[in-house]
Coordinates of C-alpha atoms in Angstrom, one line a residue:
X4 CA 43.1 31.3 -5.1
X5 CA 41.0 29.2 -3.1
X6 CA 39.3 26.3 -4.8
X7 CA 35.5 24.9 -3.2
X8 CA 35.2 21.4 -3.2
X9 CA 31.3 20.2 -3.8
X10 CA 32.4 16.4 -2.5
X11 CA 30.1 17.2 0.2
X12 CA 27.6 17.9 -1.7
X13 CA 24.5 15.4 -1.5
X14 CA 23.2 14.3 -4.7
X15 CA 19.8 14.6 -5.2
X16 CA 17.9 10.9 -5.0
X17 CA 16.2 9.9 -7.8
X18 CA 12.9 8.7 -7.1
X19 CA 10.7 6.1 -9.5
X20 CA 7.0 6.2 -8.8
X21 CA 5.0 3.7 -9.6
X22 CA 1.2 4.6 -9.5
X23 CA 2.1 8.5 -9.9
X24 CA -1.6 9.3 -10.8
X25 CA -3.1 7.5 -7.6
X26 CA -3.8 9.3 -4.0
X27 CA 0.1 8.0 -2.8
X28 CA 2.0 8.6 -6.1
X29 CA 0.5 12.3 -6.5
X30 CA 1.3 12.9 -2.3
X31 CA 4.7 11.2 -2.9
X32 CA 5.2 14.3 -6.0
X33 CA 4.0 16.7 -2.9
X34 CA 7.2 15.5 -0.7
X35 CA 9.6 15.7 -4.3
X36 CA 8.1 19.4 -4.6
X37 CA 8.7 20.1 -0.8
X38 CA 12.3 19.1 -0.7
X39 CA 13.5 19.8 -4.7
X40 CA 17.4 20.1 -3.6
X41 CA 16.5 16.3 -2.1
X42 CA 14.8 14.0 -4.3
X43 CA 13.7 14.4 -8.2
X44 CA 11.1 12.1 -9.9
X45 CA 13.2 9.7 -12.5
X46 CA 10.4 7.7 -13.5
X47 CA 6.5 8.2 -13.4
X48 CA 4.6 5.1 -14.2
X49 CA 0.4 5.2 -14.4
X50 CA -2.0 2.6 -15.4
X51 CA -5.0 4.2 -17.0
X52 CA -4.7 8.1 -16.5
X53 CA -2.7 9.3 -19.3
X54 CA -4.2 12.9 -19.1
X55 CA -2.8 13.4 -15.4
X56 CA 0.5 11.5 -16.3
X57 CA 1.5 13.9 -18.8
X58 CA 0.5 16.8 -17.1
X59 CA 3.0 15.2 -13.8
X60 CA 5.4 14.2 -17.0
X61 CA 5.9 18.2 -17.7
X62 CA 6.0 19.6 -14.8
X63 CA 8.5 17.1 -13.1
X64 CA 10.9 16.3 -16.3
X65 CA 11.8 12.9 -15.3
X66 CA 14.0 10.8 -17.2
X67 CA 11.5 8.1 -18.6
X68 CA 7.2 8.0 -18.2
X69 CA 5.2 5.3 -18.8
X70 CA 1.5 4.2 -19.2
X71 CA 0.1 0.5 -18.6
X72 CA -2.5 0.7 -20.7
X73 CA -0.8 0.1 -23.9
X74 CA -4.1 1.4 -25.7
X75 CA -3.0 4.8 -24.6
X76 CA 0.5 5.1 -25.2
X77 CA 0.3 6.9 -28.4
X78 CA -1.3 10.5 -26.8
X79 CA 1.8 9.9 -24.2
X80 CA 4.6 9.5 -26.6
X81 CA 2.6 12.5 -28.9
X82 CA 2.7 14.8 -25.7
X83 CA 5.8 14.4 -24.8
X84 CA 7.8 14.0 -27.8
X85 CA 8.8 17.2 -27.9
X86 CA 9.6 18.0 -23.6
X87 CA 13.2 15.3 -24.5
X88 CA 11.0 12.9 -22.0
X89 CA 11.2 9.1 -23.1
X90 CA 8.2 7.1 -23.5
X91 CA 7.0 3.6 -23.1
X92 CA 4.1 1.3 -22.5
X93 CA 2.9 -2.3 -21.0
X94 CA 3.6 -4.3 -18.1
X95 CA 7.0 -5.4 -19.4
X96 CA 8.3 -1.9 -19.5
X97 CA 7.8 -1.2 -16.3
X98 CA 9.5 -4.2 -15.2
X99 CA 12.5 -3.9 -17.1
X100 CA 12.4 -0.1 -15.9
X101 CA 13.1 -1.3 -12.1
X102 CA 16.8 -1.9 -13.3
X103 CA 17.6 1.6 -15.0
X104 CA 20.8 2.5 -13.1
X105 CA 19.8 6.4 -12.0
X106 CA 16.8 4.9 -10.2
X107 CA 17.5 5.4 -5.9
X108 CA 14.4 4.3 -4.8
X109 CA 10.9 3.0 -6.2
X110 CA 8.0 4.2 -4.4
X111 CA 5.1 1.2 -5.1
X112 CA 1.9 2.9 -5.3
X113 CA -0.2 1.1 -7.9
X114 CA -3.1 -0.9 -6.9
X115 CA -3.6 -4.3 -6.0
X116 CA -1.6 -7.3 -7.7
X117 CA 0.0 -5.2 -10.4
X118 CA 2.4 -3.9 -7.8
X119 CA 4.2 -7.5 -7.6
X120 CA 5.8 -7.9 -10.4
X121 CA 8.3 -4.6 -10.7
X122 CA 8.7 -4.4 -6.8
X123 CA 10.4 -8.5 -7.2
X124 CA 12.2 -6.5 -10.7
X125 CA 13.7 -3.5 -7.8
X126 CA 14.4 -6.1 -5.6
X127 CA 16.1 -8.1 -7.7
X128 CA 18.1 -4.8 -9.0
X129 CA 19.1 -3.7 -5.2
X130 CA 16.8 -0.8 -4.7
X131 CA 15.8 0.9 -2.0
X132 CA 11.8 0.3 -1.6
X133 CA 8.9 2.5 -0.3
X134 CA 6.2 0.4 -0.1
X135 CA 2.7 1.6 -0.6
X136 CA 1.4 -1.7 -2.2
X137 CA 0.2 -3.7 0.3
X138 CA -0.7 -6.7 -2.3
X139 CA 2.7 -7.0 -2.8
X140 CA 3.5 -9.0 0.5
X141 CA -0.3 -10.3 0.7
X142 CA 0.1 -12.3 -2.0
X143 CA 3.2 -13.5 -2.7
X144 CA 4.9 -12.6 0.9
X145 CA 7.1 -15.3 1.3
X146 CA 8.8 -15.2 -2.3
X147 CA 9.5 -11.3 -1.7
X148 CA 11.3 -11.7 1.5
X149 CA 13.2 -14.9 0.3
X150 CA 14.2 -12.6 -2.8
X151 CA 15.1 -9.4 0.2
X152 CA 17.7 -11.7 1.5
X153 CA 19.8 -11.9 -1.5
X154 CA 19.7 -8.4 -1.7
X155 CA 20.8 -4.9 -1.1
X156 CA 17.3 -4.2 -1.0
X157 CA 15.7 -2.3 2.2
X158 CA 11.5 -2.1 2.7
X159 CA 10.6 1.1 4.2
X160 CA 6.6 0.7 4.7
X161 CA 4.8 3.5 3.4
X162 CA 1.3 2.6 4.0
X163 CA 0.2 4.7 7.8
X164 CA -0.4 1.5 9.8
X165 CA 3.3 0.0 8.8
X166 CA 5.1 3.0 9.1
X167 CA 4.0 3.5 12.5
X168 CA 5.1 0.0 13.9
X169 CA 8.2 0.5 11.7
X170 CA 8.9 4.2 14.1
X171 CA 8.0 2.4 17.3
X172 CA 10.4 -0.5 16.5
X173 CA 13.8 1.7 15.9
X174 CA 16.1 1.0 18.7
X175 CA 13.7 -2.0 20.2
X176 CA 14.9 -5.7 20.6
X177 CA 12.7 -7.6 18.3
X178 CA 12.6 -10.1 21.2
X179 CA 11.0 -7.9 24.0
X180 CA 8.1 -7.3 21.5
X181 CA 5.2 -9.0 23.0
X182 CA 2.0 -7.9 20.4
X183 CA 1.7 -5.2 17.4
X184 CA -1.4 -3.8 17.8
X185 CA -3.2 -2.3 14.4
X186 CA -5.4 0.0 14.6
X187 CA -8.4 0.6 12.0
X188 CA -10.8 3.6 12.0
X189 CA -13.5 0.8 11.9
X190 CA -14.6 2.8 8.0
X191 CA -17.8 4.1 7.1
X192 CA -19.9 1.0 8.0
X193 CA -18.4 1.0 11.8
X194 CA -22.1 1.6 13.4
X195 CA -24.4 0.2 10.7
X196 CA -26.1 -3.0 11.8
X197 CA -26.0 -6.4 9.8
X198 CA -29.0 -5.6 8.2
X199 CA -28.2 -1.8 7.3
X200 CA -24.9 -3.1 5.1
X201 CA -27.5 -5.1 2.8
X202 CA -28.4 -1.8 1.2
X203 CA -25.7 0.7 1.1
X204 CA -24.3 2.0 -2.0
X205 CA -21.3 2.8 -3.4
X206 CA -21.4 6.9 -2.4
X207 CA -21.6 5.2 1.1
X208 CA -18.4 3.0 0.6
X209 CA -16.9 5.7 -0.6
X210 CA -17.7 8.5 2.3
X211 CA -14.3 7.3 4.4
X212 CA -14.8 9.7 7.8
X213 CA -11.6 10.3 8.1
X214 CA -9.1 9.7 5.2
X215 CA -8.8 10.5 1.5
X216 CA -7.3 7.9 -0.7
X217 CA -8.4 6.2 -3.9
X218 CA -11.8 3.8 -4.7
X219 CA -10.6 0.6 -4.5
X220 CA -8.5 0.9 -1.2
X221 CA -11.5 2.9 0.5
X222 CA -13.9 -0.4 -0.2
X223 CA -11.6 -2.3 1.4
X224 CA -11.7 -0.3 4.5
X225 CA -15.4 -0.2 4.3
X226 CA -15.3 -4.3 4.5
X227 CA -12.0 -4.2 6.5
X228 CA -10.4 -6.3 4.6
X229 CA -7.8 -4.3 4.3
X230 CA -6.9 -5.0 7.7
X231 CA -6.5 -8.2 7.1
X232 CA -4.1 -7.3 4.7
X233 CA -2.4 -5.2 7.1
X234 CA -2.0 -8.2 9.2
X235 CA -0.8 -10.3 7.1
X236 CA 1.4 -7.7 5.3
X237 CA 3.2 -7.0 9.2
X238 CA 3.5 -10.9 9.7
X239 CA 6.0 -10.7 6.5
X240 CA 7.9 -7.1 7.2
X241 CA 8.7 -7.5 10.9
X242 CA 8.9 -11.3 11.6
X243 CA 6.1 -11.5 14.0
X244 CA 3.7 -14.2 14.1
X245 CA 0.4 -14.0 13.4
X246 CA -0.7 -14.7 16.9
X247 CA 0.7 -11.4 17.9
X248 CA -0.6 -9.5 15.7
X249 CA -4.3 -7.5 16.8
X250 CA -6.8 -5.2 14.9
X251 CA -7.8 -2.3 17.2
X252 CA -10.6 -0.4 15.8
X253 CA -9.7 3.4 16.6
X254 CA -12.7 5.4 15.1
X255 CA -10.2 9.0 15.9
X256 CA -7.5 7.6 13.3
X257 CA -5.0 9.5 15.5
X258 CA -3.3 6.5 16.9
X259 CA -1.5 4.5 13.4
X260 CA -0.8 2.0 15.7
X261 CA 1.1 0.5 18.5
X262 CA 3.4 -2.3 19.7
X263 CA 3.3 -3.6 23.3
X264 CA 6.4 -5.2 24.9
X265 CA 7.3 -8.1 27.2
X266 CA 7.3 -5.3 30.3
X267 CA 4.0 -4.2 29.9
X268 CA 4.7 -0.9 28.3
X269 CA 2.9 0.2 25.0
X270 CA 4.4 2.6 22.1
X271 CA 2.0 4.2 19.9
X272 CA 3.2 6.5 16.6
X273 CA 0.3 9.7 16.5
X274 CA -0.3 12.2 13.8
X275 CA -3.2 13.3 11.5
X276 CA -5.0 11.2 9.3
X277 CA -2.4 12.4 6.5
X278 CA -0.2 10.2 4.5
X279 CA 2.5 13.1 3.9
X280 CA 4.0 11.8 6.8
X281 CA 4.9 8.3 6.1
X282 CA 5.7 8.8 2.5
X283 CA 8.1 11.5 3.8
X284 CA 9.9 9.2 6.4
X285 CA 10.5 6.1 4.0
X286 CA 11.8 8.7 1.0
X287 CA 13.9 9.9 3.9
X288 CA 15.1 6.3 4.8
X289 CA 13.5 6.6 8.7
X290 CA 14.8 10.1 8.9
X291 CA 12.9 13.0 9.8
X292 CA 12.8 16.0 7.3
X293 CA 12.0 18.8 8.7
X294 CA 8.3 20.3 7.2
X295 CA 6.4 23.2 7.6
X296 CA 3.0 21.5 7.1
X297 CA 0.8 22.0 10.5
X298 CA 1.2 18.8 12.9
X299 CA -0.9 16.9 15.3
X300 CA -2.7 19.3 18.2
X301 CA -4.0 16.5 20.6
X302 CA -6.1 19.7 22.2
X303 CA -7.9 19.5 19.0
X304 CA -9.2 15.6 20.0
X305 CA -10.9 15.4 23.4
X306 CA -11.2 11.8 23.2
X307 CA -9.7 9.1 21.3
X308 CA -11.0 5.6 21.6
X309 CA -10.1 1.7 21.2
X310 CA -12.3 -1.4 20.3
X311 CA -12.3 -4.8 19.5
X312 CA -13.5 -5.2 15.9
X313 CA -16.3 -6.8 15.5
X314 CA -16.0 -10.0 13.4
X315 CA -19.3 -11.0 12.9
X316 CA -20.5 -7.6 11.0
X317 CA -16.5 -8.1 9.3
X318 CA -15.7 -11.1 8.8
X319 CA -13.3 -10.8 6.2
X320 CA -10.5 -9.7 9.1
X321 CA -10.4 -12.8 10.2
X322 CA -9.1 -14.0 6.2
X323 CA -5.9 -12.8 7.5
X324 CA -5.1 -15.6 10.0
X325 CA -6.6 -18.2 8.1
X326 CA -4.2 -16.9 5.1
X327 CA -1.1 -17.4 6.9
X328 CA -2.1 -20.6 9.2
X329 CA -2.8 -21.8 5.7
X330 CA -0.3 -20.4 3.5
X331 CA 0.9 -21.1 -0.4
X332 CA -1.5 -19.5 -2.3
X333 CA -4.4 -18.7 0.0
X334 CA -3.8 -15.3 0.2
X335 CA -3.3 -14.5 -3.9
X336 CA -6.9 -16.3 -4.3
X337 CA -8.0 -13.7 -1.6
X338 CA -6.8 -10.6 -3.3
X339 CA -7.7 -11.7 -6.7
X340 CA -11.3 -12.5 -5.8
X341 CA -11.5 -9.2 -3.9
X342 CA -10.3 -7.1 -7.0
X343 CA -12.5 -8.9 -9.2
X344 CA -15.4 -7.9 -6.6
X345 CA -14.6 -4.6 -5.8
X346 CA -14.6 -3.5 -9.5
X347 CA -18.0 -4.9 -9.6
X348 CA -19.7 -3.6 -6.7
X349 CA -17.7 0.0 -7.9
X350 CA -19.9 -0.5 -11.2
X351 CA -22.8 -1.2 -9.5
X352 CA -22.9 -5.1 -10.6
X353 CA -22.9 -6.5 -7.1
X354 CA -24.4 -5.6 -3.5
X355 CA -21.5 -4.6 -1.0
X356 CA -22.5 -7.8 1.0
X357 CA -21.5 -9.8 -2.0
X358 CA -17.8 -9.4 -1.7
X359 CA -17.6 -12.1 0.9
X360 CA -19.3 -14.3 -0.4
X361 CA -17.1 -14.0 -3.8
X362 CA -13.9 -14.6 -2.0
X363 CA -15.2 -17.1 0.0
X364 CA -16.8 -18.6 -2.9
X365 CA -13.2 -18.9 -5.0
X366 CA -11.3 -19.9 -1.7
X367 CA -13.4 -23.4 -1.3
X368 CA -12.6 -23.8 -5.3
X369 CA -9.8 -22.3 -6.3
X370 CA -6.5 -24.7 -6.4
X371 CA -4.2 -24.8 -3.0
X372 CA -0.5 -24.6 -4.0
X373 CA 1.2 -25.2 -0.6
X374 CA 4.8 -24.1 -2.1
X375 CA 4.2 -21.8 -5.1
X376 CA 6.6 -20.2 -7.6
X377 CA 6.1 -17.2 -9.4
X378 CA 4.4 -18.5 -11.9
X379 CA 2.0 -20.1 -9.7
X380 CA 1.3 -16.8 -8.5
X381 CA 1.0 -16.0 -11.6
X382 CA -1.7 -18.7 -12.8
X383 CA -3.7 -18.6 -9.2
X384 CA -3.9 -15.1 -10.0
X385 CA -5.4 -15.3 -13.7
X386 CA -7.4 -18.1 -12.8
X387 CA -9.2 -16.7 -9.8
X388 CA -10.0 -13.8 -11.9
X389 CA -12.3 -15.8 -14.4
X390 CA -14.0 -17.4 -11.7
X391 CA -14.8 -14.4 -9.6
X392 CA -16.0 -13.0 -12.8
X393 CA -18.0 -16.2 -14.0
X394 CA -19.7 -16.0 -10.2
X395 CA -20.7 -12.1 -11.0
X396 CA -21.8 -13.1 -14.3

C-alpha cells in the first residue's frame, strides 16, 4: 500500500485585517477570495461599521472579529454568537489581538493614527506586516523601525506609491540609488487656480479622477498632503534621505513611481490605478501570484505625463521635509491636526483652504519633543487634537 505524505503541503496563511470595512481591508478580502487554498482571514477588525463587519464576519469565518467602537459591540457579539465566531471590542483588544499565535501576517488598513498602536503590538509579536497605514511611520517613524530591528518582523508596503519603489529596489544595491522619485496624480484640484480652491466643496474633494479609496485618504490627495506623507513614510522604509526623495505629479496614475540610479538609468513599476496589485504582492511576501484580473494595456494611454508639483497652490508637500529636518514630534502634530481638520471640512465645518492653516496653526504651538517615547506620542497626539478642535470651534 502506498501511503501520501501531505508534508509538502503549504498551509494556508492566516491573515489579520485591520480596517476590514475600509477601501484596502474589503480589496485585501478580494485577494483572500481569489487565492482560498492560500490565505484565510483570522481576524477582521473595523472601527465604526458593524453592519459590514458582520456581514465579512459570516462569510469569511475567522477565528476572532472585533469592533472599535465599543458602543457597538453588543449587535456584533448578538450576530455572531451563534456562527462559533469570537467577539470583542475597544482599542485594547485589538492590541492584545496582534499576539494571538495563528496570526501570519496583519494587513494595517485603518485610518490615520489608530493604525500605530497594534502595528508596534505585531511588531513586537514578530509578524509579518502589510502596510497600508501610512500614519504609522508618519508619526512615530523612528520608534517603529528601532522596534523592526529587534525583530522577526518584515514591512511589505502596501500602499501603490511604496510598493512600487519596493519592486524596483529587489536585486538593486541600495548604494547605486541616486533619487526615488514619487509620483502623485496631482488630485482633483491639479488645474484649479489659487482662488478656485477657496470655494470647492466636499463632492469636489471627493471626485478623485482616477482612484477609488475611502474619504479621508482622498482629502488628503486633494491637498497633497498625503504626499508628504509618502515622503516621509519612504525616508523611514528604505533608508533614504530626504534630500533624495522627489514628488512627480503624474496626472495618468500609470507610473506608481520610480527610482533613478547613480548611472543615470531610471526604473518605474506601471499598472492600473488598482490597489489589487500591491495588496496582492505584500500578502505574497514580494511574490507574484498569478491572477486572471485584466492588466495594464499601455495602447490604451497615448500619453502619460510628468510635472513638478506646484508648491505654492500645495503647500502642505513641502510639511514633509520640514518634518524630518525637524524631527521628534513634528510629524504626530501634523497628522493629528490634519485628522482633526479633515473630519471638519468632511462635515462641512471648515473651507478646504482651512486645513493648512489648522496644521500650521498647531505646529507654531504645539510642544516640540526632539526625542519622544511612546507616550509622548501618545500625549502630542491627544493634545493636538483639542487644539485643532478649539481652533474649529
Amino acid at each position: 500500500m502506498i501511503i501520501y505524505s501531505n508534508h509538502n503541503v503549504t498551509p494556508k496563511k492566516q491573515i489579520a485585517v485591520l480596517g476590514s470595512t475600509g477601501s484596502i481591508g474589503v480589496q485585501t478580502l478580494d485577494i483572500i477570495s481569489e487565492y482560498p487554498d492560500r490565505f484565510r482571514a483570522c481576524l477582521l477588525v473595523a472601527g465604526n461599521n458593524v453592519d459590514l463587519l458582520i456581514k465579512q464576519a459570516i462569510k469569511y469565518r475567522p477565528d476572532l472579529a472585533i469592533i472599535a467602537n465599543e458602543n457597538l459591540y453588543s449587535r456584533l457579539h448578538d450576530a455572531l454568537k451563534d456562527y462559533g465566531i469570537a467577539t470583542a471590542s475597544g482599542a485594547k483588544a485589538i492590541a492584545e489581538a496582534m499576539s494571538l499565535p495563528q496570526i501570519d501576517t496583519v494587513v494595517t488598513a485603518t485610518v490615520g493614527y489608530s493604525g500605530l498602536e497594534p502595528t508596534l503590538h505585531a511588531i513586537e509579536a514578530g509578524k509579518q506586516i502589510a502596510l497600508a497605514n501610512k500614519e504609522t511611520l508618519v508619526v512615530a517613524g523612528e520608534l517603529v523601525t528601532e522596534k523592526l530591528k529587534s525583530s522577526s518582523s518584515k514591512v511589505i508596503p502596501v500602499d501603490s506609491e511604496h510598493s512600487a519603489i519596493y519592486q524596483c529596489l529587489v536585486g538593486e544595491n541600495r548604494e547605486s540609488i541616486r533619487r526615488l522619485l514619487i509620483t502623485a496624480s496631482g488630485g482633483p484640484f491639479r488645474t484649479k487656480t489659487i482662488e478656485e480652491l477657496q470655494n470647492v466643496t466636499v463632492s469636489d474633494a471627493l471626485s478623485h479622477p482616477n482612484w477609488s479609496m475611502g474619504a479621508k485618504i482622498t482629502v488628503d490627495s486633494a491637498t497633497m498632503l498625503n504626499k508628504a506623507f509618502e515622503i516621509i513614510e519612504a525616508h523611514w522604509l528604505f533608508g533614504i534621505s530626504p534630500d533624495k526623495i522627489e514628488a512627480v505629479v503624474h496626472p495618468q496614475s500609470i507610473v506608481h513611481s520610480m527610482v533613478e540610479f547613480v548611472d543615470g538609468s531610471v526604473k518605474a513599476q506601471l499598472g492600473l490605478p488598482d490597489m489589487h496589485l500591491p495588496i496582492r504582492y505584500a500578502l505574497g511576501e514580494a511574490h507574484r501570484l498569478p491572477t486572471s484580473q485584466r492588466g495594464l494595456q499601455l495602447s490604451d494611454y497615448s500619453r502619460l505625463e510628468f510635472f513638478a508639483p506646484d508648491t505654492e497652490k500645495f503647500p502642505m508637500i513641502n510639511l514633509a521635509y520640514y518634518a524630518l529636518e525637524r524631527g521628534g514630534n513634528v510629524a504626530c502634530i501634523i497628522n493629528a491636526a490634519n485628522e482633526i481638520a479633515v473630519a471638519a471640512f468632511l462635515k462641512q465645518r471648515i473651507r478646504f483652504v482651512d486645513i493648512p492653516s489648522i496644521i500650521e496653526s498647531s505646529l507654531s504651538s504645539m510642544p516640540y519633543i526632539a526625542s519622544p517615547s511612546y507616550e509622548d506620542y501618545v500625549n502630542t497626539n491627544s493634545a493636538t487634537r483639542l487644539y485643532a478642535e478649539s481652533l474649529i470651534h
